[in-house]
Amino acid sequence: MVELALAFIGRIELQMRIAVYPGSFDPVTNGHMDVITRSSKIFDKVIVAVVKNRKKTPLFTIEERMELLEKAVKELPNVEVDHFEGLLVDFIKKKNAQVIVKGLRAISDFEYEFQMALINRRMNRDIETVFLMTGYKWFYTSSKIINEAASLGGNIKGLVPDLVYQNLLKKYASVEE
Ligand code: PNS
């Protein structure tokens, strides 16, 4: 009975347009939220996939990054938060998704994103990368820049969801202690 139900869900998922929005989200910014909200209107389901990258030392742990994202997307019913390690194309296949969503900011993003889209396409020709132009308000912001400004006491209100703002203040207050 359970197997039948799972097979049924699997078949429905195969018919759905599922997009994966991958990233470090360390932490999620309003630029990310803009891409998530807009892609949730285009696709049946959007999976925000937080990468567990062993090479980088993130400011927020994977659990913290996922919790902040889950709270930030709670009003968007067709958006879910997950995490992955290893190749993005493998995760996409496991999730029965067909599309990678990426936000594209200023020109500097282009070369890297072009390379990623081509290597991912080479590894799996059934997966397409779709780029959304970042909203003009977020053109020059990134988690990295926001983290740096916050660490130096700069005002980053309005650049990240309110909860993230509070958490960034707490993080840097505890670093100074
Ligand atoms: O927010 P970021 O750090 O720019 O996100 C980068 C991310 C997670 C999208 C990228 O590093 C990625 O896809 N990593 C998974 C490994 C992979 O599949 N790489 C592409 C082929 S080498």
PDB file of N, CA and C in Angstrom, residues 81-137:
ATOM      1  N   VAL A  81      12.824  23.693   1.388  1.00  0.00           N
ATOM      2  CA  VAL A  81      14.261  23.872   1.627  1.00  0.00           C
ATOM      3  C   VAL A  81      14.890  22.504   1.872  1.00  0.00           C
ATOM      4  N   ASP A  82      16.013  22.271   1.220  1.00  0.00           N
ATOM      5  CA  ASP A  82      16.699  20.989   1.369  1.00  0.00           C
ATOM      6  C   ASP A  82      18.209  21.280   1.355  1.00  0.00           C
ATOM      7  N   HIS A  83      19.007  20.249   1.475  1.00  0.00           N
ATOM      8  CA  HIS A  83      20.455  20.462   1.374  1.00  0.00           C
ATOM      9  C   HIS A  83      21.067  19.339   0.555  1.00  0.00           C
ATOM     10  N   PHE A  84      22.263  19.579   0.055  1.00  0.00           N
ATOM     11  CA  PHE A  84      22.930  18.535  -0.724  1.00  0.00           C
ATOM     12  C   PHE A  84      24.440  18.642  -0.570  1.00  0.00           C
ATOM     13  N   GLU A  85      25.067  17.527  -0.903  1.00  0.00           N
ATOM     14  CA  GLU A  85      26.526  17.467  -0.878  1.00  0.00           C
ATOM     15  C   GLU A  85      26.914  16.766  -2.167  1.00  0.00           C
ATOM     16  N   GLY A  86      28.017  17.135  -2.781  1.00  0.00           N
ATOM     17  CA  GLY A  86      28.405  16.469  -4.025  1.00  0.00           C
ATOM     18  C   GLY A  86      27.866  17.210  -5.230  1.00  0.00           C
ATOM     19  N   LEU A  87      27.627  16.454  -6.313  1.00  0.00           N
ATOM     20  CA  LEU A  87      27.223  17.102  -7.572  1.00  0.00           C
ATOM     21  C   LEU A  87      25.767  17.560  -7.550  1.00  0.00           C
ATOM     22  N   LEU A  88      25.580  18.786  -8.017  1.00  0.00           N
ATOM     23  CA  LEU A  88      24.234  19.346  -8.089  1.00  0.00           C
ATOM     24  C   LEU A  88      23.347  18.518  -9.026  1.00  0.00           C
ATOM     25  N   VAL A  89      23.898  18.084 -10.156  1.00  0.00           N
ATOM     26  CA  VAL A  89      23.075  17.330 -11.126  1.00  0.00           C
ATOM     27  C   VAL A  89      22.555  16.017 -10.516  1.00  0.00           C
ATOM     28  N   ASP A  90      23.330  15.415  -9.620  1.00  0.00           N
ATOM     29  CA  ASP A  90      22.871  14.170  -8.973  1.00  0.00           C
ATOM     30  C   ASP A  90      21.688  14.455  -8.043  1.00  0.00           C
ATOM     31  N   PHE A  91      21.790  15.574  -7.328  1.00  0.00           N
ATOM     32  CA  PHE A  91      20.706  15.961  -6.415  1.00  0.00           C
ATOM     33  C   PHE A  91      19.432  16.246  -7.223  1.00  0.00           C
ATOM     34  N   ILE A  92      19.613  16.920  -8.351  1.00  0.00           N
ATOM     35  CA  ILE A  92      18.462  17.294  -9.191  1.00  0.00           C
ATOM     36  C   ILE A  92      17.746  16.045  -9.709  1.00  0.00           C
ATOM     37  N   LYS A  93      18.536  15.056 -10.107  1.00  0.00           N
ATOM     38  CA  LYS A  93      17.956  13.808 -10.611  1.00  0.00           C
ATOM     39  C   LYS A  93      17.189  13.102  -9.482  1.00  0.00           C
ATOM     40  N   LYS A  94      17.804  13.065  -8.306  1.00  0.00           N
ATOM     41  CA  LYS A  94      17.170  12.404  -7.154  1.00  0.00           C
ATOM     42  C   LYS A  94      15.823  13.054  -6.815  1.00  0.00           C
ATOM     43  N   LYS A  95      15.732  14.356  -7.055  1.00  0.00           N
ATOM     44  CA  LYS A  95      14.514  15.090  -6.709  1.00  0.00           C
ATOM     45  C   LYS A  95      13.504  15.149  -7.857  1.00  0.00           C
ATOM     46  N   ASN A  96      13.769  14.447  -8.952  1.00  0.00           N
ATOM     47  CA  ASN A  96      12.901  14.481 -10.144  1.00  0.00           C
ATOM     48  C   ASN A  96      12.723  15.901 -10.677  1.00  0.00           C
ATOM     49  N   ALA A  97      13.734  16.740 -10.502  1.00  0.00           N
ATOM     50  CA  ALA A  97      13.662  18.117 -10.999  1.00  0.00           C
ATOM     51  C   ALA A  97      14.268  18.178 -12.407  1.00  0.00           C
ATOM     52  N   GLN A  98      13.955  19.264 -13.119  1.00  0.00           N
ATOM     53  CA  GLN A  98      14.461  19.391 -14.497  1.00  0.00           C
ATOM     54  C   GLN A  98      15.238  20.683 -14.718  1.00  0.00           C
ATOM     55  N   VAL A  99      15.116  21.603 -13.759  1.00  0.00           N
ATOM     56  CA  VAL A  99      15.659  22.949 -14.000  1.00  0.00           C
ATOM     57  C   VAL A  99      16.521  23.419 -12.827  1.00  0.00           C
ATOM     58  N   ILE A 100      17.613  24.103 -13.171  1.00  0.00           N
ATOM     59  CA  ILE A 100      18.425  24.799 -12.156  1.00  0.00           C
ATOM     60  C   ILE A 100      18.079  26.278 -12.302  1.00  0.00           C
ATOM     61  N   VAL A 101      17.708  26.922 -11.219  1.00  0.00           N
ATOM     62  CA  VAL A 101      17.460  28.368 -11.280  1.00  0.00           C
ATOM     63  C   VAL A 101      18.653  29.075 -10.681  1.00  0.00           C
ATOM     64  N   LYS A 102      19.096  30.127 -11.358  1.00  0.00           N
ATOM     65  CA  LYS A 102      20.190  30.941 -10.841  1.00  0.00           C
ATOM     66  C   LYS A 102      19.825  32.407 -11.000  1.00  0.00           C
ATOM     67  N   GLY A 103      20.262  33.214 -10.064  1.00  0.00           N
ATOM     68  CA  GLY A 103      20.095  34.661 -10.201  1.00  0.00           C
ATOM     69  C   GLY A 103      21.350  35.199 -10.867  1.00  0.00           C
ATOM     70  N   LEU A 104      21.165  36.172 -11.733  1.00  0.00           N
ATOM     71  CA  LEU A 104      22.324  36.759 -12.405  1.00  0.00           C
ATOM     72  C   LEU A 104      22.409  38.233 -12.043  1.00  0.00           C
ATOM     73  N   ARG A 105      23.536  38.588 -11.394  1.00  0.00           N
ATOM     74  CA  ARG A 105      23.728  39.991 -11.011  1.00  0.00           C
ATOM     75  C   ARG A 105      24.608  40.681 -12.051  1.00  0.00           C
ATOM     76  N   ALA A 106      25.455  41.556 -11.587  1.00  0.00           N
ATOM     77  CA  ALA A 106      26.292  42.343 -12.498  1.00  0.00           C
ATOM     78  C   ALA A 106      27.147  41.424 -13.366  1.00  0.00           C
ATOM     79  N   ILE A 107      27.794  42.001 -14.347  1.00  0.00           N
ATOM     80  CA  ILE A 107      28.536  41.269 -15.377  1.00  0.00           C
ATOM     81  C   ILE A 107      29.487  40.229 -14.793  1.00  0.00           C
ATOM     82  N   SER A 108      30.036  40.527 -13.605  1.00  0.00           N
ATOM     83  CA  SER A 108      31.033  39.638 -13.007  1.00  0.00           C
ATOM     84  C   SER A 108      30.507  38.220 -12.777  1.00  0.00           C
ATOM     85  N   ASP A 109      29.209  38.052 -12.584  1.00  0.00           N
ATOM     86  CA  ASP A 109      28.639  36.713 -12.380  1.00  0.00           C
ATOM     87  C   ASP A 109      28.685  35.871 -13.650  1.00  0.00           C
ATOM     88  N   PHE A 110      28.679  36.542 -14.793  1.00  0.00           N
ATOM     89  CA  PHE A 110      28.372  35.850 -16.043  1.00  0.00           C
ATOM     90  C   PHE A 110      29.334  34.719 -16.370  1.00  0.00           C
ATOM     91  N   GLU A 111      30.629  34.983 -16.293  1.00  0.00           N
ATOM     92  CA  GLU A 111      31.604  33.981 -16.743  1.00  0.00           C
ATOM     93  C   GLU A 111      31.496  32.696 -15.908  1.00  0.00           C
ATOM     94  N   TYR A 112      31.423  32.865 -14.583  1.00  0.00           N
ATOM     95  CA  TYR A 112      31.327  31.717 -13.683  1.00  0.00           C
ATOM     96  C   TYR A 112      30.032  30.946 -13.933  1.00  0.00           C
ATOM     97  N   GLU A 113      28.940  31.683 -14.039  1.00  0.00           N
ATOM     98  CA  GLU A 113      27.639  31.031 -14.219  1.00  0.00           C
ATOM     99  C   GLU A 113      27.552  30.322 -15.571  1.00  0.00           C
ATOM    100  N   PHE A 114      28.189  30.908 -16.573  1.00  0.00           N
ATOM    101  CA  PHE A 114      28.211  30.311 -17.906  1.00  0.00           C
ATOM    102  C   PHE A 114      28.952  28.968 -17.845  1.00  0.00           C
ATOM    103  N   GLN A 115      30.103  28.969 -17.156  1.00  0.00           N
ATOM    104  CA  GLN A 115      30.892  27.739 -16.995  1.00  0.00           C
ATOM    105  C   GLN A 115      30.081  26.668 -16.277  1.00  0.00           C
ATOM    106  N   MET A 116      29.429  27.072 -15.172  1.00  0.00           N
ATOM    107  CA  MET A 116      28.641  26.119 -14.377  1.00  0.00           C
ATOM    108  C   MET A 116      27.499  25.539 -15.203  1.00  0.00           C
ATOM    109  N   ALA A 117      26.810  26.407 -15.938  1.00  0.00           N
ATOM    110  CA  ALA A 117      25.677  25.938 -16.751  1.00  0.00           C
ATOM    111  C   ALA A 117      26.176  24.932 -17.794  1.00  0.00           C
ATOM    112  N   LEU A 118      27.340  25.213 -18.397  1.00  0.00           N
ATOM    113  CA  LEU A 118      27.846  24.318 -19.453  1.00  0.00           C
ATOM    114  C   LEU A 118      28.306  22.982 -18.882  1.00  0.00           C
ATOM    115  N   ILE A 119      28.995  23.017 -17.734  1.00  0.00           N
ATOM    116  CA  ILE A 119      29.483  21.742 -17.170  1.00  0.00           C
ATOM    117  C   ILE A 119      28.293  20.910 -16.673  1.00  0.00           C
ATOM    118  N   ASN A 120      27.307  21.579 -16.096  1.00  0.00           N
ATOM    119  CA  ASN A 120      26.121  20.837 -15.633  1.00  0.00           C
ATOM    120  C   ASN A 120      25.368  20.233 -16.816  1.00  0.00           C
ATOM    121  N   ARG A 121      25.306  20.983 -17.906  1.00  0.00           N
ATOM    122  CA  ARG A 121      24.614  20.490 -19.102  1.00  0.00           C
ATOM    123  C   ARG A 121      25.373  19.320 -19.727  1.00  0.00           C
ATOM    124  N   ARG A 122      26.702  19.410 -19.647  1.00  0.00           N
ATOM    125  CA  ARG A 122      27.521  18.324 -20.192  1.00  0.00           C
ATOM    126  C   ARG A 122      27.290  17.039 -19.394  1.00  0.00           C
ATOM    127  N   MET A 123      27.100  17.221 -18.078  1.00  0.00           N
ATOM    128  CA  MET A 123      26.921  16.040 -17.219  1.00  0.00           C
ATOM    129  C   MET A 123      25.512  15.467 -17.307  1.00  0.00           C
ATOM    130  N   ASN A 124      24.545  16.322 -17.603  1.00  0.00           N
ATOM    131  CA  ASN A 124      23.169  15.822 -17.756  1.00  0.00           C
ATOM    132  C   ASN A 124      22.407  16.724 -18.730  1.00  0.00           C
ATOM    133  N   ARG A 125      22.190  16.206 -19.922  1.00  0.00           N
ATOM    134  CA  ARG A 125      21.568  17.003 -20.982  1.00  0.00           C
ATOM    135  C   ARG A 125      20.076  17.235 -20.756  1.00  0.00           C
ATOM    136  N   ASP A 126      19.492  16.543 -19.799  1.00  0.00           N
ATOM    137  CA  ASP A 126      18.049  16.736 -19.542  1.00  0.00           C
ATOM    138  C   ASP A 126      17.800  17.901 -18.589  1.00  0.00           C
ATOM    139  N   ILE A 127      18.877  18.448 -18.038  1.00  0.00           N
ATOM    140  CA  ILE A 127      18.705  19.538 -17.060  1.00  0.00           C
ATOM    141  C   ILE A 127      19.057  20.877 -17.714  1.00  0.00           C
ATOM    142  N   GLU A 128      18.151  21.833 -17.603  1.00  0.00           N
ATOM    143  CA  GLU A 128      18.397  23.169 -18.153  1.00  0.00           C
ATOM    144  C   GLU A 128      18.663  24.160 -17.026  1.00  0.00           C
ATOM    145  N   THR A 129      19.553  25.113 -17.260  1.00  0.00           N
ATOM    146  CA  THR A 129      19.747  26.194 -16.286  1.00  0.00           C
ATOM    147  C   THR A 129      18.983  27.427 -16.769  1.00  0.00           C
ATOM    148  N   VAL A 130      18.177  27.975 -15.889  1.00  0.00           N
ATOM    149  CA  VAL A 130      17.396  29.177 -16.220  1.00  0.00           C
ATOM    150  C   VAL A 130      17.895  30.312 -15.342  1.00  0.00           C
ATOM    151  N   PHE A 131      18.214  31.439 -15.980  1.00  0.00           N
ATOM    152  CA  PHE A 131      18.721  32.591 -15.216  1.00  0.00           C
ATOM    153  C   PHE A 131      17.644  33.649 -15.055  1.00  0.00           C
ATOM    154  N   LEU A 132      17.517  34.145 -13.828  1.00  0.00           N
ATOM    155  CA  LEU A 132      16.635  35.285 -13.596  1.00  0.00           C
ATOM    156  C   LEU A 132      17.525  36.485 -13.297  1.00  0.00           C
ATOM    157  N   MET A 133      17.270  37.589 -13.992  1.00  0.00           N
ATOM    158  CA  MET A 133      18.052  38.793 -13.714  1.00  0.00           C
ATOM    159  C   MET A 133      17.665  39.287 -12.331  1.00  0.00           C
ATOM    160  N   THR A 134      18.666  39.515 -11.516  1.00  0.00           N
ATOM    161  CA  THR A 134      18.417  40.003 -10.162  1.00  0.00           C
ATOM    162  C   THR A 134      17.700  41.356 -10.209  1.00  0.00           C
ATOM    163  N   GLY A 135      16.794  41.557  -9.258  1.00  0.00           N
ATOM    164  CA  GLY A 135      16.130  42.860  -9.162  1.00  0.00           C
ATOM    165  C   GLY A 135      17.184  43.964  -8.986  1.00  0.00           C
ATOM    166  N   TYR A 136      16.931  45.141  -9.577  1.00  0.00           N
ATOM    167  CA  TYR A 136      17.958  46.190  -9.595  1.00  0.00           C
ATOM    168  C   TYR A 136      18.429  46.584  -8.196  1.00  0.00           C
ATOM    169  N   LYS A 137      17.533  46.416  -7.194  1.00  0.00           N
ATOM    170  CA  LYS A 137      17.912  46.816  -5.823  1.00  0.00           C
ATOM    171  C   LYS A 137      19.022  45.938  -5.267  1.00  0.00           C
TER     172      LYS A 137
END
